[in-house]
Coordinates of C-alpha atoms and ligand atoms in Angstrom, one line a residue:
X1439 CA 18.6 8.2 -3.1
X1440 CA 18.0 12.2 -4.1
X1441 CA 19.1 14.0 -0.7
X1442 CA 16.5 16.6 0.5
X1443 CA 17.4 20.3 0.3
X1444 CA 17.3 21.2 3.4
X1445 CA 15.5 24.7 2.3
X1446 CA 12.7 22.8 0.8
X1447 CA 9.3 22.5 2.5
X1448 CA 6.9 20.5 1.8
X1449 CA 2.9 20.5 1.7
X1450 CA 2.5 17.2 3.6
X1451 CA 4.9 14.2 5.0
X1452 CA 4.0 10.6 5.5
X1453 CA 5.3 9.0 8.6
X1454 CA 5.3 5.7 6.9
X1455 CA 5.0 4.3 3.6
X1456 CA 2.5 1.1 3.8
X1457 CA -0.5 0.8 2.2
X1458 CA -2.4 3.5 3.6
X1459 CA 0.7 5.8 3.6
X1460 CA 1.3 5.0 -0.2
X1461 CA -2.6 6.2 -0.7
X1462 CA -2.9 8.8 1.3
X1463 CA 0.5 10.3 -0.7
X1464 CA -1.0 9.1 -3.9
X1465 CA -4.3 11.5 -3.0
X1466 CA -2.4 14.5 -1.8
X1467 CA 0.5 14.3 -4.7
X1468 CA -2.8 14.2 -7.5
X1469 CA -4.2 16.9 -5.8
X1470 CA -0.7 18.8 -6.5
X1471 CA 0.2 18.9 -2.9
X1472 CA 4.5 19.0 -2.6
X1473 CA 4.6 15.2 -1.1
X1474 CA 7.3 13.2 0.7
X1475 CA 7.4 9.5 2.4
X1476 CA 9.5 9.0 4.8
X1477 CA 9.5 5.1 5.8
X1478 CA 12.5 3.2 8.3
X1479 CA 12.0 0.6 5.7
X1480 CA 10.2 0.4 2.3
X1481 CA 10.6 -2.9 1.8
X1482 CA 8.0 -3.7 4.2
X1483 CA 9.9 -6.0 6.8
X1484 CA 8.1 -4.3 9.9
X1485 CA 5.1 -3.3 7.4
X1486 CA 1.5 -5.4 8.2
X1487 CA 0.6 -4.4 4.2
X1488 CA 3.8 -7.2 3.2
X1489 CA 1.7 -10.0 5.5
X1490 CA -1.9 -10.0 5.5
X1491 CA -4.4 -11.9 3.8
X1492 CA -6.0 -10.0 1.0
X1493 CA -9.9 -10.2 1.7
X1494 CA -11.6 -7.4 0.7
X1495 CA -15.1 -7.1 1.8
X1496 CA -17.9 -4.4 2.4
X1497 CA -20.0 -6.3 4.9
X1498 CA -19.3 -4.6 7.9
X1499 CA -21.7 -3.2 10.9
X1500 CA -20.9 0.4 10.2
X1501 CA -22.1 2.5 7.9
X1502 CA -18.6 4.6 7.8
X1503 CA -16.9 1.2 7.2
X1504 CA -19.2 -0.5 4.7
X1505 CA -18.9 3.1 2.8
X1506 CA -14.9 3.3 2.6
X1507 CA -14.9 -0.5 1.1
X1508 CA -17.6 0.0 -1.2
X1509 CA -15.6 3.1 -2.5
X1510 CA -12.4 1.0 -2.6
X1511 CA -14.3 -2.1 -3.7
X1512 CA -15.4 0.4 -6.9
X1513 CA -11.8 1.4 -7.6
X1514 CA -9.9 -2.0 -7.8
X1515 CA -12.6 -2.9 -10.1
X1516 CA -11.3 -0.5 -12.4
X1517 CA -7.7 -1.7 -11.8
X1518 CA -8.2 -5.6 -11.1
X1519 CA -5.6 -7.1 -13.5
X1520 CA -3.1 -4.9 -12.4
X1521 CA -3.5 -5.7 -8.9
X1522 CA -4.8 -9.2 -9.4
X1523 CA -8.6 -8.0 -7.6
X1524 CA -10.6 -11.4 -7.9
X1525 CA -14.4 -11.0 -7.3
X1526 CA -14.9 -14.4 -6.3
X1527 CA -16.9 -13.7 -3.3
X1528 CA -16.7 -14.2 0.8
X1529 CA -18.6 -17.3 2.3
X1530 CA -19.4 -16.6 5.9
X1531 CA -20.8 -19.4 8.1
X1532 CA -22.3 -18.6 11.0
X1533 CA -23.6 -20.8 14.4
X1534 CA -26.6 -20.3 16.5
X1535 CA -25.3 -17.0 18.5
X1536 CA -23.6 -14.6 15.5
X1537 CA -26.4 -15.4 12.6
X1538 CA -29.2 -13.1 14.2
X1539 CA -26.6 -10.6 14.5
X1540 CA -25.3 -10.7 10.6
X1541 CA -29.1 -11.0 9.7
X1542 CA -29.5 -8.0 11.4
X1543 CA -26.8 -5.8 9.3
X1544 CA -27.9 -6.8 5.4
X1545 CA -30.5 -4.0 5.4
X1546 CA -27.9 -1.6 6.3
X1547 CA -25.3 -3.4 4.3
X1548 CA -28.1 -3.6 0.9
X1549 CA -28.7 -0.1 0.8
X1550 CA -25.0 0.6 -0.3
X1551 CA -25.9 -1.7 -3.3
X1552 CA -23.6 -4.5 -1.5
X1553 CA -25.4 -8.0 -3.2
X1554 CA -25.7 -10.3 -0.3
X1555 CA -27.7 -13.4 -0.3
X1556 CA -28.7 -15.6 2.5
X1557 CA -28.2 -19.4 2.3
X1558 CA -29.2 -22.0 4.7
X1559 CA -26.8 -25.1 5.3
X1560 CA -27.8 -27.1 2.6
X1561 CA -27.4 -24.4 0.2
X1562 CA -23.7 -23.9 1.6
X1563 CA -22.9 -27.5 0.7
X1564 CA -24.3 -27.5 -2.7
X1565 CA -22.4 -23.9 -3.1
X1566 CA -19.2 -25.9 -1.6
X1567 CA -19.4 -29.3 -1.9
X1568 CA -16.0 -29.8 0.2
X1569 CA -17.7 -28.1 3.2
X1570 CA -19.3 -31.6 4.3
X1571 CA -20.1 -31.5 7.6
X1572 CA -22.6 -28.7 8.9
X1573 CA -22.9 -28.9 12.2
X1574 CA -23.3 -25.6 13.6
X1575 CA -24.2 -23.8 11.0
X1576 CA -27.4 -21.9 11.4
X1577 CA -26.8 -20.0 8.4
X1578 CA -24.6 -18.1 5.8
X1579 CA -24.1 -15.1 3.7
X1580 CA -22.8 -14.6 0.3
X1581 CA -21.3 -11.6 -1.1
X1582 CA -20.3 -11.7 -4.6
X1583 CA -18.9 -8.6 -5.0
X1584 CA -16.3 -8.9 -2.4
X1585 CA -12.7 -11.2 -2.9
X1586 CA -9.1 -11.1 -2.6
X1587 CA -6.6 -8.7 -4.1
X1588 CA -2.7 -8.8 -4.1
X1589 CA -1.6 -6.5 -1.2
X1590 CA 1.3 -5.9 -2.9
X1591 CA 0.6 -5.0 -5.8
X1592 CA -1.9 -2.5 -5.2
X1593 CA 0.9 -0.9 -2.6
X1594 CA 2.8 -0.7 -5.5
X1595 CA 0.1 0.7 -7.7
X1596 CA -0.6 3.7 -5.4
X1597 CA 3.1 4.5 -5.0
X1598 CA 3.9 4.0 -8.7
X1599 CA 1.1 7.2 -9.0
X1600 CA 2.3 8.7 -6.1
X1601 CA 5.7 9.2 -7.7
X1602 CA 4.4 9.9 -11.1
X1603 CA 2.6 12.8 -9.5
X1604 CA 5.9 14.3 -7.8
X1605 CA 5.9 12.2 -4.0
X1606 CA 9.4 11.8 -3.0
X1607 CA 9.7 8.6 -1.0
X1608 CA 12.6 8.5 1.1
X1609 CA 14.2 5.1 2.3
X1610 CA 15.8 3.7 5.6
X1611 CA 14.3 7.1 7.2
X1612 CA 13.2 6.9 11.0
X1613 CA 11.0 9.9 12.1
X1614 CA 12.2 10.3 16.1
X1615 CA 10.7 13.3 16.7
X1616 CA 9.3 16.9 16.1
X1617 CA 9.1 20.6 16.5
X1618 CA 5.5 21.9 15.6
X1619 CA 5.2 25.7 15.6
X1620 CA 2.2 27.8 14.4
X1621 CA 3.8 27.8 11.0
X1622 CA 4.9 24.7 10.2
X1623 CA 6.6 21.0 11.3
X1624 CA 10.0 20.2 11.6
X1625 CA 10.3 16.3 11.8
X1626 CA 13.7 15.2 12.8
X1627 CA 14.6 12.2 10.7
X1628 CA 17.8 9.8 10.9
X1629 CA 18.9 8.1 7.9
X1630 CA 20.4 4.9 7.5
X1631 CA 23.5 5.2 5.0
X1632 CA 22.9 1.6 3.7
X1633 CA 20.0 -1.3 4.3
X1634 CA 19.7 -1.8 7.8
X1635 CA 19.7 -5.8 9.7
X1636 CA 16.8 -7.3 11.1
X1637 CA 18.4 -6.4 14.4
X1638 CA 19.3 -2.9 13.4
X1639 CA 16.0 -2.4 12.6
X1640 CA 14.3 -4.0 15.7
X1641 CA 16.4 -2.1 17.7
X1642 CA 15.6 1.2 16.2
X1643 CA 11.6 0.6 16.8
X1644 CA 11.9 -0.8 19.7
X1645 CA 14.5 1.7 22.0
X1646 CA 14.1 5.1 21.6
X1647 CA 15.6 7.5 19.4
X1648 CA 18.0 6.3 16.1
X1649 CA 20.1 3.5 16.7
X1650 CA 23.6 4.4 17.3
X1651 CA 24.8 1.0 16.5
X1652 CA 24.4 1.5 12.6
X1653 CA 25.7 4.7 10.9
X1654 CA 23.2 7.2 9.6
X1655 CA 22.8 10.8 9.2
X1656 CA 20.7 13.0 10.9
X1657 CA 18.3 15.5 9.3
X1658 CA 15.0 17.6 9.1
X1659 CA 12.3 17.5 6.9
X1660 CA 9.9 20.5 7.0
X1661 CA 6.7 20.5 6.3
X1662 CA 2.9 22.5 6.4
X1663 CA 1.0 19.3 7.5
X1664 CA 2.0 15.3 8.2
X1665 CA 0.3 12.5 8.5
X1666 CA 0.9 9.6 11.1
X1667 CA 0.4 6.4 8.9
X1668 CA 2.7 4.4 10.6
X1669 CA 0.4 0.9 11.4
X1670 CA 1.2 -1.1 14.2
X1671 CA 3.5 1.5 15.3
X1672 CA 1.6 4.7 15.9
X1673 CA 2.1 4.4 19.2
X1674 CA 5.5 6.1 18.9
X1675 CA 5.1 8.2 16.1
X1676 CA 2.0 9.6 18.4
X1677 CA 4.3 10.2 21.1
X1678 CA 6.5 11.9 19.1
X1679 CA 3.8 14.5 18.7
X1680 CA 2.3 14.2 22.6
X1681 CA -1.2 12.5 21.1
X1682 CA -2.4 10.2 23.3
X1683 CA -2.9 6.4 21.6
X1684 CA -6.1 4.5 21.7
X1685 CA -4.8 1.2 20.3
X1686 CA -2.7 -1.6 20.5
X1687 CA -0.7 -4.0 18.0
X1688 CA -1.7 -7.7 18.3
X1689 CA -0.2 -10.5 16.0
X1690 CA -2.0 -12.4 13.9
X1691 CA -0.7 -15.4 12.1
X1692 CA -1.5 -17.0 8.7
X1693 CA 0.1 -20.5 7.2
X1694 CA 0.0 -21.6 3.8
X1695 CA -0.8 -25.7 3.4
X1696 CA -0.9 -28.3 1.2
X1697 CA -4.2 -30.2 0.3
X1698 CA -4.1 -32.1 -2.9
X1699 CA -7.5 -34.0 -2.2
X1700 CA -9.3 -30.2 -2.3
X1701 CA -9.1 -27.5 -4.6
X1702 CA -10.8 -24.3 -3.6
X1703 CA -9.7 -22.4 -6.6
X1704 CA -13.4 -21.5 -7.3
X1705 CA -13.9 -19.9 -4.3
X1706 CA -12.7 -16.4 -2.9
X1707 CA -12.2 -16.4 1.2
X1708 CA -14.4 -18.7 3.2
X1709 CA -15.0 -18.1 6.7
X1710 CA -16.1 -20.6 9.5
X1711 CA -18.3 -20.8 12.1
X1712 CA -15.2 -21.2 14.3
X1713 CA -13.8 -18.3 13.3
X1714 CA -10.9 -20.0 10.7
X1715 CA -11.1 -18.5 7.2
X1716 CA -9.1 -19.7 4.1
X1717 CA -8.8 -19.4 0.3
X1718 CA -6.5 -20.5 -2.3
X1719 CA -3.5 -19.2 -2.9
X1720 CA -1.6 -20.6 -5.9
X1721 CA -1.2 -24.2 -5.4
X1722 CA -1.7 -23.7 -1.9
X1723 CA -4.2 -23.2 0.9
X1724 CA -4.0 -19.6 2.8
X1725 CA -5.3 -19.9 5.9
X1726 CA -5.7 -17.5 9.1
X1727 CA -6.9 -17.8 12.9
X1728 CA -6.7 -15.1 15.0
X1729 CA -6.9 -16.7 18.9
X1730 CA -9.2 -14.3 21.0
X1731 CA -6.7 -14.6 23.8
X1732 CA -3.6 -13.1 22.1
X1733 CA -1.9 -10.6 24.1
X1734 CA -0.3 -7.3 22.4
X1735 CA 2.7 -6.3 21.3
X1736 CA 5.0 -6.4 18.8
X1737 CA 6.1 -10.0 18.4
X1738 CA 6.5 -11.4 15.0
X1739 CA 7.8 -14.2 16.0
X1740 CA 5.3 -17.1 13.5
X1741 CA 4.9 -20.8 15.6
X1742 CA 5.4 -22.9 12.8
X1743 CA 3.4 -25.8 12.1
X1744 CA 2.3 -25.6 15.8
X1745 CA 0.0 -22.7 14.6
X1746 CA -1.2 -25.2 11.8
X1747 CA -1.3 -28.5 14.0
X1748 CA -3.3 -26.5 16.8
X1749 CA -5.5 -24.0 15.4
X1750 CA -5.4 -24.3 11.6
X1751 CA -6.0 -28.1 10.9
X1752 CA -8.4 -28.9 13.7
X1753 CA -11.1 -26.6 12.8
X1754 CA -10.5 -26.9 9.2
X1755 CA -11.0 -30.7 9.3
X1756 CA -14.1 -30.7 11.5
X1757 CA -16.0 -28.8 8.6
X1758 CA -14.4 -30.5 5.3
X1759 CA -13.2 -34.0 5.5
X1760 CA -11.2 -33.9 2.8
X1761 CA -8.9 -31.3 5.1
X1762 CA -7.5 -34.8 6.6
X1763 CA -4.7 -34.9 4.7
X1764 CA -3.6 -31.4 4.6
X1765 CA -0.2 -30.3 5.4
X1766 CA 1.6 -27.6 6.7
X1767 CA 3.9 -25.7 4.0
X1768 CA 4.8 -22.9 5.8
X1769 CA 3.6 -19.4 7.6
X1770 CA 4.4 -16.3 9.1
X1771 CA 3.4 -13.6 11.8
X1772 CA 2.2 -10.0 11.1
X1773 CA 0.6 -7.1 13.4
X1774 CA -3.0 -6.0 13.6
X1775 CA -3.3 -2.4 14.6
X1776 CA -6.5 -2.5 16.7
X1777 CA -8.5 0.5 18.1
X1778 CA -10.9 0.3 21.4
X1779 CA -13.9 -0.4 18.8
X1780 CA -12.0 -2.5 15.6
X1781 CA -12.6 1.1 13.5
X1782 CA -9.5 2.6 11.8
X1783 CA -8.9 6.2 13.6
X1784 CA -8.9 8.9 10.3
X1785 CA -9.0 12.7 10.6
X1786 CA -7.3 15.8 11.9
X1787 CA -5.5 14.4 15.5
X1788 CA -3.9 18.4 16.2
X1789 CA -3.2 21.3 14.5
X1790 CA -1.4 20.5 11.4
X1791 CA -0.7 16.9 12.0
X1792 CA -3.3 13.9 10.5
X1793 CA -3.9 10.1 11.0
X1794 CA -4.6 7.3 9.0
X1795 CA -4.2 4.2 11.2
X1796 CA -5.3 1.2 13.7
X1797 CA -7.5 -0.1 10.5
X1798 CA -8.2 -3.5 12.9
X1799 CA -7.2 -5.9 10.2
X1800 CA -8.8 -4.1 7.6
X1801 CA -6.6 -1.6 5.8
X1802 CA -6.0 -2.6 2.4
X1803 CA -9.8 -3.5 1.7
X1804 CA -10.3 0.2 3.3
X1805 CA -7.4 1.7 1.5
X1806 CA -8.4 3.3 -1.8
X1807 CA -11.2 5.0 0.7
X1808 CA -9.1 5.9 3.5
X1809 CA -6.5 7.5 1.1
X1810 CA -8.8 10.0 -1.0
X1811 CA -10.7 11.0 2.2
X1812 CA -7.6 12.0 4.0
X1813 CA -5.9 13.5 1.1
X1814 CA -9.3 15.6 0.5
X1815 CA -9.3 16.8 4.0
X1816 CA -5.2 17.5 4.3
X1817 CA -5.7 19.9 0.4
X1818 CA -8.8 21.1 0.9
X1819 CA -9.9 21.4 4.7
X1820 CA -13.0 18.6 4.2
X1821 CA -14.1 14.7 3.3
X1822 CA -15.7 15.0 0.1
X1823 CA -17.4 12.7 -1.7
X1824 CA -15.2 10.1 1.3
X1825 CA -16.5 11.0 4.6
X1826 CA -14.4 9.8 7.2
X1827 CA -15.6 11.8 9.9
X1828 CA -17.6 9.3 12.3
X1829 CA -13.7 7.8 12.7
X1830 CA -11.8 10.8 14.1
X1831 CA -10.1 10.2 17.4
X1832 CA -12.9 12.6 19.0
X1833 CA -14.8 9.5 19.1
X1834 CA -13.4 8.2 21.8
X1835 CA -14.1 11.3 24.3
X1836 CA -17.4 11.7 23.1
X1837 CA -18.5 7.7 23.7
X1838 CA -19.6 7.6 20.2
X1839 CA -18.0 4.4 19.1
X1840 CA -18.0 2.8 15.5
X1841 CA -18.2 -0.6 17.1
X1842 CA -17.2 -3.7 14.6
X1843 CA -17.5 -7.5 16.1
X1844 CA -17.4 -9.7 13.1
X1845 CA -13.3 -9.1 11.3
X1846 CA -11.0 -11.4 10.9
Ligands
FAD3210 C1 -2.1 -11.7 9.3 C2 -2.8 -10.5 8.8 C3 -3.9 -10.6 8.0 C4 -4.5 -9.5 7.5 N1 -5.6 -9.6 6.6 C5 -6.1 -8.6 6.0 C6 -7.1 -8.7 5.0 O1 -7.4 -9.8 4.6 N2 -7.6 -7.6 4.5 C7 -7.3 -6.3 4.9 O2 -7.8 -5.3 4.4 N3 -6.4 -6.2 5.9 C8 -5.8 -7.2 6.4 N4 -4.8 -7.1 7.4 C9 -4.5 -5.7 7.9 C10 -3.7 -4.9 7.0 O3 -2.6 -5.6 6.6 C11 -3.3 -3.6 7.6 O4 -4.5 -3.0 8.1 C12 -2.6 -2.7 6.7 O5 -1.5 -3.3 6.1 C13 -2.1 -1.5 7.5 O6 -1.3 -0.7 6.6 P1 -0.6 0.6 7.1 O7 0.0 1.3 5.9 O8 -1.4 1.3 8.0 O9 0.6 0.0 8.0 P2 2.0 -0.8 7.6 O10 1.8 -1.5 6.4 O11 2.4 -1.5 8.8 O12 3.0 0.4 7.3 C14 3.5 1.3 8.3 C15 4.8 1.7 7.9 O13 5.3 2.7 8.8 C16 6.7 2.6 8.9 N5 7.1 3.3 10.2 C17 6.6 3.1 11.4 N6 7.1 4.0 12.3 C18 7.9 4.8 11.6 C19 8.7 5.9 11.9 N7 8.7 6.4 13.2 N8 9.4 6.5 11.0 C20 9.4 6.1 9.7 N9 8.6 5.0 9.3 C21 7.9 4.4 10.2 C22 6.9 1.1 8.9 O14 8.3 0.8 8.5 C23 5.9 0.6 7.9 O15 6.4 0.5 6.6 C24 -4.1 -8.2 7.9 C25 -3.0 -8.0 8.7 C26 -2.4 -9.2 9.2 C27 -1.2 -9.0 10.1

């Protein structure tokens, strides 16, 4: 790994190099800003863009929202084999009490050109013959331009570009804290010198300051402007920096099973009325439930096939019967980053320093979007053709919420 000059200064820094760090460097390094990364770890162990599910959908209540996935929706269509984008559509049952409230979005959602169609429960079953038993259903949407994507690979995508365009992304490289003066930042960074442990890492995100524990160097990266893109863990990068935080991390859990009596290969994600939602993944079954009762923090701990036994499988096999059978192959635990109203928090947070985070479970679908409008307002001082601005943290003072029920 290059060391950085100590004389050099660049445009803009990422704190963190996920998804939407990756992007937002991607924008500003093809807008021929001077970009670095810094990330505690670039393999993605503490990163939510290495565990989620890969739906991408634009049918949100908010027209900001609905916006940033249409854009992103319109750019992994021009990538889609290289980052495995399948338009195979999202199912969503709904019961008695949430179908008004989807019926009343569509308008909203159909003058962004999103296709959505309406089905009633018989159409679901002849759509999906698996999903047998109906009760509860009072009615469904269809959206065929939505689907899954490989998280991954479009990470890798925008840092592949990033670096093509001159981004420097700097490895094993905590951020602990800052000097910001009217000229510029001065981020004081500790490096690992090799690949840090699972506990070395823990301990370094969760007590303050770099671990002492594990040798590393420390050192300053200057900069004109950074950007907190840090997920689940903005809360201390925003300390760093004295912004106040809005939002919490919560964990979410997904499982992959085994159902050889159902394929649902010809399907993209399919949400149900109970608030499971599942699609295929390989030869296997991804599936997700988020308990309403979670309580924050930063616990990755995953519960095994207890997650599957309790919340997976029951709700599964009380809509398809030929769930019975299915089996739990294994699973694992990431972090939602969720804001007061489920709407990612984008813009300008203090002079010279940006956001990007606490997308609420939906950051890669937002994260062509996101990327471009933050990179457009860092270069150029505005949103562009990507406005952003209904989710800047000002929201929050001035009561004007970007409120989002239905996400997974
Ligand atoms: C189970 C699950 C399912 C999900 N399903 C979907 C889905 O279907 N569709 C969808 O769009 N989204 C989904 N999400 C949400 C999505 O994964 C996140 O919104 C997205 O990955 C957030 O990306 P990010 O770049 O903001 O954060 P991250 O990917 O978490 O990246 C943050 C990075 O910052 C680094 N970092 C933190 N603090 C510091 C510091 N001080 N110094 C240096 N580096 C630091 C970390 O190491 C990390 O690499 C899901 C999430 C989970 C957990």
């Amino acid at each position: 790994m290059a060391a950085i000059d100590p004389r050099e200064r660049f445009d803009a820094v990422m704190i963190g190099g996920g998804i939407i760090g990756s992007a937002v460097a991607m924008g500003l390094a093809e807008r021929g800003l001077r970009v670095a990364i810094a990330d505690v770890d670039l393999s993605g162990r503490l990163s939510s863009s290495e565990k989620n599910a890969g739906g991408v959908r634009a049918t949100w209540w908010q027209p900001v929202n609905v916006a940033l996935c249409r854009a992103s929706i319109a750019y992994y269509e021009s990538i889609r084999d290289e980052v495995g984008f399948r338009q195979k559509g999202y199912l969503w049952l709904y019961d008695e009490a949430t179908w008004p409230q989807a019926c009343a979005h569509l308008e909203m959602q159909r003058s962004f050109g999103h296709r959505i169609a309406t089905l009633t429960p018989a159409e679901v079953a002849r759509r999906v013959p698996e999903i047998d038993r109906l009760d509860a259903i009072a009615g469904a949407t269809f959206s065929p331009a939505d689907g899954l994507i490989n998280p991954n690979l479009l990470k890798e995508h925008y840092r592949a570009r990033a670096r093509a365009a001159g981004a420097q992304f700097l490895d094993r490289t905590l951020v602990h804290a800052a000097i910001v003066d009217a000229g510029e930042v001065r981020l004081q960074c500790w490096q690992a010198a090799a690949p840090l442990s699972d506990a070395g890492l823990t301990r370094l995100m969760t007590e303050d300051g770099p671990g002492a524990a594990e040798p590393g160097r420390l050192f300053e990266l200057r900069a004109s402007a950074v950007a907190i893109t840090t997920g689940a863990w903005s809360d201390n990068a925003q300390r760093i920096f004295g912004l106040r935080n809005y939002s919490e991390a919560i964990r979410r859990q997904i499982c992959l099973a085994d159902n050889r009596a159902a394929s649902f290969a010809a399907y993209g994600m399919i949400v149900d009325t109970s608030g499971v939602y599942f699609h295929n993944e390989g030869v296997h079954i991804l599936a997700g439930y988020s308990p309403p009762d979670t309580p924050p923090g930063h616990h990755f701990t995953y519960d095994g096939e207890a997650f599957f036994i309790d919340q997976v499988w029951p709700r599964m096999y009380a809509r398809m019967s030929c769930c019975e059978r299915m089996r739990h192959v294994t699973g694992w635990a990431g972090l939602y980053e969720v804001s007061p109203d489920r709407s990612a928090i984008i813009g300008r947070a203090a002079p010279r320093i940006f956001e990007a985070h606490s997308f609420s479970g939906r950051g890669v679908m937002q994260s062509y979007g996101a990327g471009q409008a933050l990179a457009n307002l860092i270069a150029r001082g505005e949103w562009g053709a990507f406005d952003a601005a209904a989710l800047t943290r000002e929201r929050f003072a001035d009561n004007r919420l970007v409120f989002e029920e239905l996400h997974i």
